[in-house]
Structures are given as C-alpha cells and as structure tokens.
mmCIF file of C-alpha atoms in Angstrom:
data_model
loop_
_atom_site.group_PDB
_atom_site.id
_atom_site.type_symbol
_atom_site.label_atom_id
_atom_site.label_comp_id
_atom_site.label_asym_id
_atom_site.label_seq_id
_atom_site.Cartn_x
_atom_site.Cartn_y
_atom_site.Cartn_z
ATOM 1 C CA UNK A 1 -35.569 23.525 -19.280
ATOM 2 C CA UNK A 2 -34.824 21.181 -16.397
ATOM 3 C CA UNK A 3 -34.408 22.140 -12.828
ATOM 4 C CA UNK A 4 -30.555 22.999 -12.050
ATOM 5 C CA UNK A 5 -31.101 23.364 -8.550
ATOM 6 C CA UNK A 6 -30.480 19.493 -7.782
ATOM 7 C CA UNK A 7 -27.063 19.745 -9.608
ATOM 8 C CA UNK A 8 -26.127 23.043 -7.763
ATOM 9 C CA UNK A 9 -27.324 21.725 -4.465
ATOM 10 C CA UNK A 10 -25.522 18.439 -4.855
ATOM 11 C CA UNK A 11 -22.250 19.897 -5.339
ATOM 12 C CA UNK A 12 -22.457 22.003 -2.478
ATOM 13 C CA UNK A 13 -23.734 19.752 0.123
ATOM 14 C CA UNK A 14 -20.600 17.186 -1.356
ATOM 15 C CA UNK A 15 -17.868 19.789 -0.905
ATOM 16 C CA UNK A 16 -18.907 20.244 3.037
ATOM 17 C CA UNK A 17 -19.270 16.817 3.185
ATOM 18 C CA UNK A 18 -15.889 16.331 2.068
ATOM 19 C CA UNK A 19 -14.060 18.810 4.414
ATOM 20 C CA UNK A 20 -15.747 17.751 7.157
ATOM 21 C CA UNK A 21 -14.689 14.606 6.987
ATOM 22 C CA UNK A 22 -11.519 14.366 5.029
ATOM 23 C CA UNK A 23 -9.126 12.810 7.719
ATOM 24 C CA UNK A 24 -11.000 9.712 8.077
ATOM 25 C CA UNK A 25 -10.688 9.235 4.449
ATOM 26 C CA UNK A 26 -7.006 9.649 4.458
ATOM 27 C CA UNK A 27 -6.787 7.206 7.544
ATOM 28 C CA UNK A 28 -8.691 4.305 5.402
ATOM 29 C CA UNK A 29 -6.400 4.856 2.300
ATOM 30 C CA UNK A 30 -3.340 4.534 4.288
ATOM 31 C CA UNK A 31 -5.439 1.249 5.651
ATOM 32 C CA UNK A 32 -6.502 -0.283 2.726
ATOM 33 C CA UNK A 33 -2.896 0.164 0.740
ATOM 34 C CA UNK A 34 -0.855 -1.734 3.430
ATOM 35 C CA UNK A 35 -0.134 -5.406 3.242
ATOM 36 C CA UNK A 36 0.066 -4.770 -0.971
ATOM 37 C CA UNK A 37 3.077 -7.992 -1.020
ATOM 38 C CA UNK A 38 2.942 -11.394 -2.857
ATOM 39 C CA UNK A 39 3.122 -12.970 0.860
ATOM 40 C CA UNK A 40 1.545 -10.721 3.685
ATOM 41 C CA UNK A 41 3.566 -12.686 5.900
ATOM 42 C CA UNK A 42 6.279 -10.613 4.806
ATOM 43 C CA UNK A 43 5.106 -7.401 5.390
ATOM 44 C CA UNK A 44 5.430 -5.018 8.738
ATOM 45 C CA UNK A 45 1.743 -3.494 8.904
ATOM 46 C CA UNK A 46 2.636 -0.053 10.259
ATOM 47 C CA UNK A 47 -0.992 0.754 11.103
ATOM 48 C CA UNK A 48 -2.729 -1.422 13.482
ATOM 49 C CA UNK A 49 -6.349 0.240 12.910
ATOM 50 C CA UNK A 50 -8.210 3.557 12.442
ATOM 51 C CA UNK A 51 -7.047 5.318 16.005
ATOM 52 C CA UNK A 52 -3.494 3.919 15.730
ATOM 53 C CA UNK A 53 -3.229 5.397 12.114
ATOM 54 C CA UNK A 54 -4.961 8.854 12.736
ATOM 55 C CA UNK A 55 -2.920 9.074 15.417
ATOM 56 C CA UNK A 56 0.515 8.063 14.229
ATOM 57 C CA UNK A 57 0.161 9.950 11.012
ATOM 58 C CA UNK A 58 -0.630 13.173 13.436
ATOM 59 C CA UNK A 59 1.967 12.705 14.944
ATOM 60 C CA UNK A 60 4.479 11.903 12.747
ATOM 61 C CA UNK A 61 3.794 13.760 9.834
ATOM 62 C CA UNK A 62 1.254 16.552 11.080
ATOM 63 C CA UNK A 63 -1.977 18.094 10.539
ATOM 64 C CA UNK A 64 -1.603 18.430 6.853
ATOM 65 C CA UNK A 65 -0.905 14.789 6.183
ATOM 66 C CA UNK A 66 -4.500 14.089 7.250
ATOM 67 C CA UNK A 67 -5.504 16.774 4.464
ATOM 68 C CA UNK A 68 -3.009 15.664 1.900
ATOM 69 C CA UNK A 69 -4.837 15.653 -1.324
ATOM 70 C CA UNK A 70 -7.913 17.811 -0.486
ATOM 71 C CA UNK A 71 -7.495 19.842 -3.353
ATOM 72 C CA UNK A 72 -8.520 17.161 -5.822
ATOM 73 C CA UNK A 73 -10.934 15.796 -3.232
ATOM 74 C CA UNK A 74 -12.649 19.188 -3.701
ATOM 75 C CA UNK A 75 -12.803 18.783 -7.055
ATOM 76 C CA UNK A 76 -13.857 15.681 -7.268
ATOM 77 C CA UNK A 77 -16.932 16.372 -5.118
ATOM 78 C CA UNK A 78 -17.588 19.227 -7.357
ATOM 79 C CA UNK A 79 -18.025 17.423 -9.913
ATOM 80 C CA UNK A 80 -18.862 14.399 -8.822
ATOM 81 C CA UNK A 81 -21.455 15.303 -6.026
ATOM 82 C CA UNK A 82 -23.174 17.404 -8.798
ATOM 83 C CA UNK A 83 -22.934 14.916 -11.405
ATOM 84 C CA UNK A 84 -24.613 12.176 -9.455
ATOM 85 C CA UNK A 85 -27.039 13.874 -7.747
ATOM 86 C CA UNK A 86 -28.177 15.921 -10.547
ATOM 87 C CA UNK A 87 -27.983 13.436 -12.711
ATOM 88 C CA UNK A 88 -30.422 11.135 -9.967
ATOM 89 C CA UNK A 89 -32.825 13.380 -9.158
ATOM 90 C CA UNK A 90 -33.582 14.272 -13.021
ATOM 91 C CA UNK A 91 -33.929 10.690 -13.596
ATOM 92 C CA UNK A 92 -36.839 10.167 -10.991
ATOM 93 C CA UNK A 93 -38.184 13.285 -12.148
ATOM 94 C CA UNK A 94 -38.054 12.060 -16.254
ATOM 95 C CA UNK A 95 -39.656 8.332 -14.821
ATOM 96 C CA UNK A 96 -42.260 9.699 -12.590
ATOM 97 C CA UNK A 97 -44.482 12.581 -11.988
ATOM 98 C CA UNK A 98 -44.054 12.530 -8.211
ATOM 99 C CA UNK A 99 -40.951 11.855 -6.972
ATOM 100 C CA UNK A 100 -42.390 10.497 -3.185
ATOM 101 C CA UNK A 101 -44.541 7.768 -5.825
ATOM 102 C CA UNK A 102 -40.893 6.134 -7.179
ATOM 103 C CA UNK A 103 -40.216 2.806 -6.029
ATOM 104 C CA UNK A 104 -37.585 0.659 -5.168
ATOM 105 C CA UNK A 105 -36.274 -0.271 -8.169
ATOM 106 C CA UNK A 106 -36.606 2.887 -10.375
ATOM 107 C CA UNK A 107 -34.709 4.208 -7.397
ATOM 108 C CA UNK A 108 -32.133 1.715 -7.546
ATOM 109 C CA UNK A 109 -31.592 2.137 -11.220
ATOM 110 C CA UNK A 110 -31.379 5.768 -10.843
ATOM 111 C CA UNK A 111 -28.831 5.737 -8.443
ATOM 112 C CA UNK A 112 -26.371 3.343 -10.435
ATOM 113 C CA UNK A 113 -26.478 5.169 -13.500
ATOM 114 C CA UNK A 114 -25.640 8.214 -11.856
ATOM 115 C CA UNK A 115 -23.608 6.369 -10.018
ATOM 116 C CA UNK A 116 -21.548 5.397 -12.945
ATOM 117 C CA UNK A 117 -21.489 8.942 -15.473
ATOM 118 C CA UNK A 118 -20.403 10.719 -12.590
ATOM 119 C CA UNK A 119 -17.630 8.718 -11.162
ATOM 120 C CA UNK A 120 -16.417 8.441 -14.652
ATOM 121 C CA UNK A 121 -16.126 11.433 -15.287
ATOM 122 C CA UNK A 122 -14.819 12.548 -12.032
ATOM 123 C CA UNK A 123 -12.095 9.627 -11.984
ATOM 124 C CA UNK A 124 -8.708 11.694 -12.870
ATOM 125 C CA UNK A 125 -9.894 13.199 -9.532
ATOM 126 C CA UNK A 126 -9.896 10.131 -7.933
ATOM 127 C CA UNK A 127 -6.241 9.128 -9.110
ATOM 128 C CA UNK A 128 -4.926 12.780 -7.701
ATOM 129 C CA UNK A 129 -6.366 12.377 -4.376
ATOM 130 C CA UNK A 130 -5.453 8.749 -3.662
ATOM 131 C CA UNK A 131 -1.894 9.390 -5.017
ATOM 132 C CA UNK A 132 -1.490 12.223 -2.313
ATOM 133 C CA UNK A 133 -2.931 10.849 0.571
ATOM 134 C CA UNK A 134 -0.729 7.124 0.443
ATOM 135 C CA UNK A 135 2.405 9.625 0.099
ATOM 136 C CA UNK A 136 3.869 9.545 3.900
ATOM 137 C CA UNK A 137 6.190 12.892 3.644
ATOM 138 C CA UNK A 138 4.688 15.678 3.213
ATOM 139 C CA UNK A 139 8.344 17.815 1.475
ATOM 140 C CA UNK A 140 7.895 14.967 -1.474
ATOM 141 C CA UNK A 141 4.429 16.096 -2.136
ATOM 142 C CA UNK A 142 3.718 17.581 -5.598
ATOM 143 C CA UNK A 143 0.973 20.598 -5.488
ATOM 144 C CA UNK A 144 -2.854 19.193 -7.419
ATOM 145 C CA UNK A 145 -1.498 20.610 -10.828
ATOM 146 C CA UNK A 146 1.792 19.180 -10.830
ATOM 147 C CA UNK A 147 1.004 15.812 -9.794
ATOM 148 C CA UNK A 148 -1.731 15.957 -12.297
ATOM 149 C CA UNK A 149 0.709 16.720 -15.040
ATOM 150 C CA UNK A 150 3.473 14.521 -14.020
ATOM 151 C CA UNK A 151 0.783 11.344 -14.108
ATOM 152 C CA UNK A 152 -0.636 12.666 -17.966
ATOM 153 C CA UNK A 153 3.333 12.466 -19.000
ATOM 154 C CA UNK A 154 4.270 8.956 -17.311
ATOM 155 C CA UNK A 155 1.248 7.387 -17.674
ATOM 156 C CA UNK A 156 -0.521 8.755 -20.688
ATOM 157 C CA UNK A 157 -4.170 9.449 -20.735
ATOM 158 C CA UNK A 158 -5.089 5.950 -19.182
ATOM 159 C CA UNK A 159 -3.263 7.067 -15.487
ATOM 160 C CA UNK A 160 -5.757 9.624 -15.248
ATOM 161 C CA UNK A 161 -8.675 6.861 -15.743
ATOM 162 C CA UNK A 162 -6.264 4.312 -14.198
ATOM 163 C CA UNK A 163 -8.884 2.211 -11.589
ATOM 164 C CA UNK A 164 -12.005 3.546 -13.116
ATOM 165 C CA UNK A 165 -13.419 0.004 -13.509
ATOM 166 C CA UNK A 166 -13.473 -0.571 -9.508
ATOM 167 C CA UNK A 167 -14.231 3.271 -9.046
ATOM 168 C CA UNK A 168 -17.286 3.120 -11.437
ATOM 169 C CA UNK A 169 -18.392 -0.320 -10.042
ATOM 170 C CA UNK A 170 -18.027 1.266 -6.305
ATOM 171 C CA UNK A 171 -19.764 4.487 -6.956
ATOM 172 C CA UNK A 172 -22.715 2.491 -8.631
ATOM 173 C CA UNK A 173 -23.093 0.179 -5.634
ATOM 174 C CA UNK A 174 -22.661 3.402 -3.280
ATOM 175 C CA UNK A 175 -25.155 5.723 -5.251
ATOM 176 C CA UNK A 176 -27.384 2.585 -5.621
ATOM 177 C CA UNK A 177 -27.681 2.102 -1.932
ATOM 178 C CA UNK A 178 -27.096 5.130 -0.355
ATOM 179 C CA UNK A 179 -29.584 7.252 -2.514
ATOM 180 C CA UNK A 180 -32.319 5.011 -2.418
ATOM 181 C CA UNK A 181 -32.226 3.568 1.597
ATOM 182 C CA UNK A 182 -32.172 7.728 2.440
ATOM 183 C CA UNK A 183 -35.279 8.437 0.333
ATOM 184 C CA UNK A 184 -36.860 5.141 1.853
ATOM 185 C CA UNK A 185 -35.810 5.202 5.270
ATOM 186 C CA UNK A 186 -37.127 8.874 5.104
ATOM 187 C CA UNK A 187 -40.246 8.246 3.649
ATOM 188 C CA UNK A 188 -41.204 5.660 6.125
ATOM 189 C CA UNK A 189 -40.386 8.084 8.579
ATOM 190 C CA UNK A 190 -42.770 10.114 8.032
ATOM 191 C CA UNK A 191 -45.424 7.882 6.913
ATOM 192 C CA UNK A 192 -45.245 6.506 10.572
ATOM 193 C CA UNK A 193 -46.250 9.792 11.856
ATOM 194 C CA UNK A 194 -43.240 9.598 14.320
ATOM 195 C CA UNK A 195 -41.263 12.344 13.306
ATOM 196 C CA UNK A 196 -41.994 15.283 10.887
ATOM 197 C CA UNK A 197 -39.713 16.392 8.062
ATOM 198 C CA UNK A 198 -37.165 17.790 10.366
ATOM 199 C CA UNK A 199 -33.413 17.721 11.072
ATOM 200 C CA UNK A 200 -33.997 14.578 13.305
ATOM 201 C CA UNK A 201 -35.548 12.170 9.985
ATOM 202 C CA UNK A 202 -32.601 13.556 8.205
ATOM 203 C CA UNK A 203 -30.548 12.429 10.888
ATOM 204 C CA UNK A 204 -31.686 9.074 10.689
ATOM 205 C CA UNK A 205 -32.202 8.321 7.589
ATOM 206 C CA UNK A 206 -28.695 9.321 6.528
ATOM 207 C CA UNK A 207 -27.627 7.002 9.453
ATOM 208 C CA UNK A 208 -28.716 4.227 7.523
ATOM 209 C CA UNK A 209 -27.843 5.501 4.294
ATOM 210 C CA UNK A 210 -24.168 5.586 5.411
ATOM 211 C CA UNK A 211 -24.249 2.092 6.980
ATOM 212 C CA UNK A 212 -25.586 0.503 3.952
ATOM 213 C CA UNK A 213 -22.992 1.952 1.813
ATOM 214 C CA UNK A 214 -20.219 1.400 3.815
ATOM 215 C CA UNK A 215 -21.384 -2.725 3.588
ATOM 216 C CA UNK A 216 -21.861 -3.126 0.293
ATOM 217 C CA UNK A 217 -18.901 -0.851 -1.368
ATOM 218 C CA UNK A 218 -15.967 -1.909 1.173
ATOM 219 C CA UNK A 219 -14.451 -4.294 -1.168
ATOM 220 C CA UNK A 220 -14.551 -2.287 -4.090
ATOM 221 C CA UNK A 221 -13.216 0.210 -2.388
ATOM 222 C CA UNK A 222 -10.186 -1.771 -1.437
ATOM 223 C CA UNK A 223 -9.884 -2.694 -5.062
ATOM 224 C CA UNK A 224 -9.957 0.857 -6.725
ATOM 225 C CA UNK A 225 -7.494 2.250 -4.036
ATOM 226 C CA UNK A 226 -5.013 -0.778 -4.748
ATOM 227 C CA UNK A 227 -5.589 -0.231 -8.851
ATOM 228 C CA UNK A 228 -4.793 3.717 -8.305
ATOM 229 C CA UNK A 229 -2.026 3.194 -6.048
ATOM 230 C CA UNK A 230 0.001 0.726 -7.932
ATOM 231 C CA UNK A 231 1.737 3.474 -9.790
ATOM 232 C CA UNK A 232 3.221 3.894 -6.807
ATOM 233 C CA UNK A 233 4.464 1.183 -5.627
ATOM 234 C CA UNK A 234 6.427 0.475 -9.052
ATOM 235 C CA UNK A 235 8.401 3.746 -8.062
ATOM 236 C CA UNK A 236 9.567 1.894 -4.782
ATOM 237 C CA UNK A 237 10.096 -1.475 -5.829
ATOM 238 C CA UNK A 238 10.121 -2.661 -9.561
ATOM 239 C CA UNK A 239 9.275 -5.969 -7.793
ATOM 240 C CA UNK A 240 6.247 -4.834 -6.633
ATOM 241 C CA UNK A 241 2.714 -6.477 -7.142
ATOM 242 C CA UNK A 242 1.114 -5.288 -10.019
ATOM 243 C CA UNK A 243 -2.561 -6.041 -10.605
ATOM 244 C CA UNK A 244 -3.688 -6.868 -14.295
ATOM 245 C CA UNK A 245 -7.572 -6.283 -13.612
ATOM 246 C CA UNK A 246 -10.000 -5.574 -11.085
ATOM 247 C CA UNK A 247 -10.592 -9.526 -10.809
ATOM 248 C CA UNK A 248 -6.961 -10.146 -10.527
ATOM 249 C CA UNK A 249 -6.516 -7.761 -7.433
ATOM 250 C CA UNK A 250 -9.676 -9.025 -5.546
ATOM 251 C CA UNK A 251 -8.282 -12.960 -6.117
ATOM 252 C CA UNK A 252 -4.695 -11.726 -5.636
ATOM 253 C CA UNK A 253 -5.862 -9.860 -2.175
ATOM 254 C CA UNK A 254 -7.790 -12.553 -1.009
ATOM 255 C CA UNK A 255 -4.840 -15.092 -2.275
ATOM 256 C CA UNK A 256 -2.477 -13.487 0.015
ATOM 257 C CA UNK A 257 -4.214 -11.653 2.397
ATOM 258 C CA UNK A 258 -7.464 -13.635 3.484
ATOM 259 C CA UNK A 259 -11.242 -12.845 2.412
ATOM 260 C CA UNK A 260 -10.859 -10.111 5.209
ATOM 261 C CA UNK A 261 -8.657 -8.587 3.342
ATOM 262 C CA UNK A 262 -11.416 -6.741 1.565
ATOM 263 C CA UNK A 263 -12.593 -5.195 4.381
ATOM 264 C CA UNK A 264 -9.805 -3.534 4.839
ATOM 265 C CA UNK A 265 -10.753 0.279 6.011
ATOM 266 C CA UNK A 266 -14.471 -0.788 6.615
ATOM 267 C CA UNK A 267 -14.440 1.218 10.076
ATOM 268 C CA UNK A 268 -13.510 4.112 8.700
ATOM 269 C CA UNK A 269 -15.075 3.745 5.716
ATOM 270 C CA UNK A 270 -18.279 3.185 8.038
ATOM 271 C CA UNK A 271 -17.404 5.960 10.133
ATOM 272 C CA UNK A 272 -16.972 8.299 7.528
ATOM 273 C CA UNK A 273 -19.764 7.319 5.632
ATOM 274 C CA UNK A 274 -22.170 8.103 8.647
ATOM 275 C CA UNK A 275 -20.800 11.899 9.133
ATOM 276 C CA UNK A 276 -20.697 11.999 5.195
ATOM 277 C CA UNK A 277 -23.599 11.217 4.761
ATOM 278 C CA UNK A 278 -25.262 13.559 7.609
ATOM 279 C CA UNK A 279 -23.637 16.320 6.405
ATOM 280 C CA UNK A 280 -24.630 15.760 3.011
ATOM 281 C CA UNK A 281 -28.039 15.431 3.169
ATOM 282 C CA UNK A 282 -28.767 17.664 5.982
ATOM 283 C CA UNK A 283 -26.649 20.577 4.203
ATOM 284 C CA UNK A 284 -28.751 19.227 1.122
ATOM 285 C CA UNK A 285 -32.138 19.425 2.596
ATOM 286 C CA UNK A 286 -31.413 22.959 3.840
ATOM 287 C CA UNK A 287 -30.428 24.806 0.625
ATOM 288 C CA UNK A 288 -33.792 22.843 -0.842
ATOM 289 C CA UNK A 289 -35.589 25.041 1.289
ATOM 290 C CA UNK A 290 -33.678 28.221 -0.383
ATOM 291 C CA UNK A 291 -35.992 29.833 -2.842
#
C-alpha cells in the first residue's frame, strides 16, 4: 500500500497556503484581466499596480472583495495541493529508493506530470475562483454552488474545463520548477554544512522556489486567467475579444498590448509566490514530523 501521508500533508499545507495569501491573488487577477481590448490604446487601466489595486479594491469594495472566490480556492487547493504533491512524491519514491539520491531531471519530470493530473483535475476550480475574483461588486456575486451551476448550464461541460490548456501548461512549468529548485536548494543547504534541517533552510529554499516559479509561469498565467475570464467579458460587451486558443491570446496580447503584456501581475504573482511558498513547505515540513 503506498504512503498517504504525502497526499494528506499536501493538501493541508496548500489550504494554509491559500488563506494566507489569498488577497494578493485577487490583486494579480484584477491585474492581469485589464487592458483585454483589440487596441489597448483604448482602454482606461483602472489599476496602476499591485498597491494601487489592493488598495482601491479595499476601499471601494471592502474586505471581502479581496476574498471573493475563496471558497473554490479552497477547494481547489484541496484537491489540487494533494493531487500534485501526492502524486510527486510517489513518483520519486516509484523511480528511486532514496528520495535525497533523485536528480535533476527525474525531479523535473516528476513535478510536470503532477503538475499536469492535478491541475486537470482541479480546473472547474480554477474557472469558479477566477470568475469571482474579476467580479468588482460584491451584491452581483453568486455563492461557489450557484456560480458553479449557472457556468455547467451556459457553458456546458467545456466552461468548467474552459482554460485548462494554459492552466495545465502553467501548473506543469510551476510544479516543474518550484518542486524541484526547493528539494535542490535544500539539499545543498545542508550539504554545505551551513545550516541544519531547520525552519531557516526551509525558509530559504522556498525563497527560491517561489522566485523561480513566479519567472517561468507569469505568462501562462496571464493566458489561463484571460481564457477563463472571457466568459465574462461576452456578458458586457458582445464585441468583446474573444480568444480562439491559448496561441491566439498570447499573439493577440502581445499584438495589442506589447511583449510586457505577459508579465502582467508578475509582482504579485512573485510576491505571492514567496509567502506561498513559505507557508507551504514550512507547514509541510512540520506535519512530516507528525507520527
């Protein structure tokens, strides 16, 4: 029978994550959506950057803006945290005996495939919690199981996977990354002799975990919450840009927004990432030591 514990502890370390840093998530989805026109030149960006957005969305709409969709966030994590690092961990353990003996690249590999199975699987999720959060008044807001219902009767089957493309490709590059540079950046760690395998290397090493992830899945990111959004923005404007693919949103976005475009949100992607990522694998490394 394999070990459940990495399943159970993933999950739970993902969840805390999550809350603790939900706001900042919000903030880069209301980031990344802005500018969606056919000419940016047109459009009035209402956010100028992370602080201006928290801040304005505070105060304009309240606390529970910056939480709006944390209910399918939560759910996502609970599945997805659990999927992927499960679904990781058994991997390493199937390749090799000792898991401190992996290398790069079975690493790597590892973290992509979970990558992908989990943020599959966790995508309808993913739709819920996007569509909430780039909703700027709070009465208009549906409650998790509502929203969820009303996208499965507009949109069908595919809503609920609408984006999953971009969201696969992201969580792949993120799991990937992330997964691997922690183990690493841990493991040389203590191999230099500098620290022990305390709160302090987990500190670290998630550090760089986070920054890592928030470099190489930025763009995707942008991509996924445009794809997921759209739905949206037919509702406002049957004019609105629609995106046929994944490929025709990144050229489209970069067409009429600049290459920098896709970097959209990386500050608080970055900045949410680091705290994520702390969380995470501290909270992780402590119910390890559970028996």
């Amino acid at each position: 029978m394999g070990d459940w514990r990495p399943f159970v502890y993933g999950g739970l370390a993902s969840i805390t994550a999550e809350i603790g840093t939900f706001p900042i998530d919000t903030t880069k989805t209301r980031l990344q959506i802005q500018g969606q026109r056919i000419d940016a030149r047109l459009s009035e960006l209402r956010y100028r950057g992370m602080t201006h957005a928290m801040l304005r969305i505070f105060r304009e709409e309240g606390l529970a803006a910056l939480y709006s969709g944390i209910s399918p966030a939560i759910l996502r994590q609970a599945t997805y945290g659990t999927i992927k690092i499960g679904v990781y961990q058994t991997l390493k353990s199937m390749i090799v005996e000792n898991p401190q003996e992996s290398t790069l690249f079975i690493n790597v590999c590892c973290g992509v495939v979970a990558g992908i199975v989990s943020s599959s699987l966790a995508n309808p999720t993913d739709v819920l919690k996007v569509r909430l959060q780039a909703m700027t008044e709070i009465k208009n807001k549906d409650a998790m199981t509502q929203a969820f219902k009303r996208i499965y009767m507009e949109e069908g089957i595919k809503g609920l996977w609408r984006g999953v493309v971009p969201t696969a490709q992201r969580a792949a590059i993120i799991a990937g990354v992330e997964l691997p540079v922690y183990d690493f950046s841990k493991y040389w760690i203590l191999k230099s002799g500098y620290l022990e395998d305390n709160i302090g290397t987990h500190f670290i090493s998630s550090f760089f975990a986070g920054l890592a992830g928030a470099i190489f899945s930025t763009p995707v990111d942008v991509i996924k919450t445009r794809m997921m959004n759209q739905r949206n923005l037919i509702e406002k404007s049957p004019a609105s840009q629609i995106y046929a693919s994944s490929m025709d949103c990144a050229l489209r976005t970069i067409k009429t927004e600049g290459i920098l475009a896709l970097y959209k949100g990386f500050i608080p992607i970055w900045v949410r990432l680091g705290p994520w990522n702390i969380i995470f694998f501290m909270t992780y490394e402590q119910l390890k030591k559970v028996k």
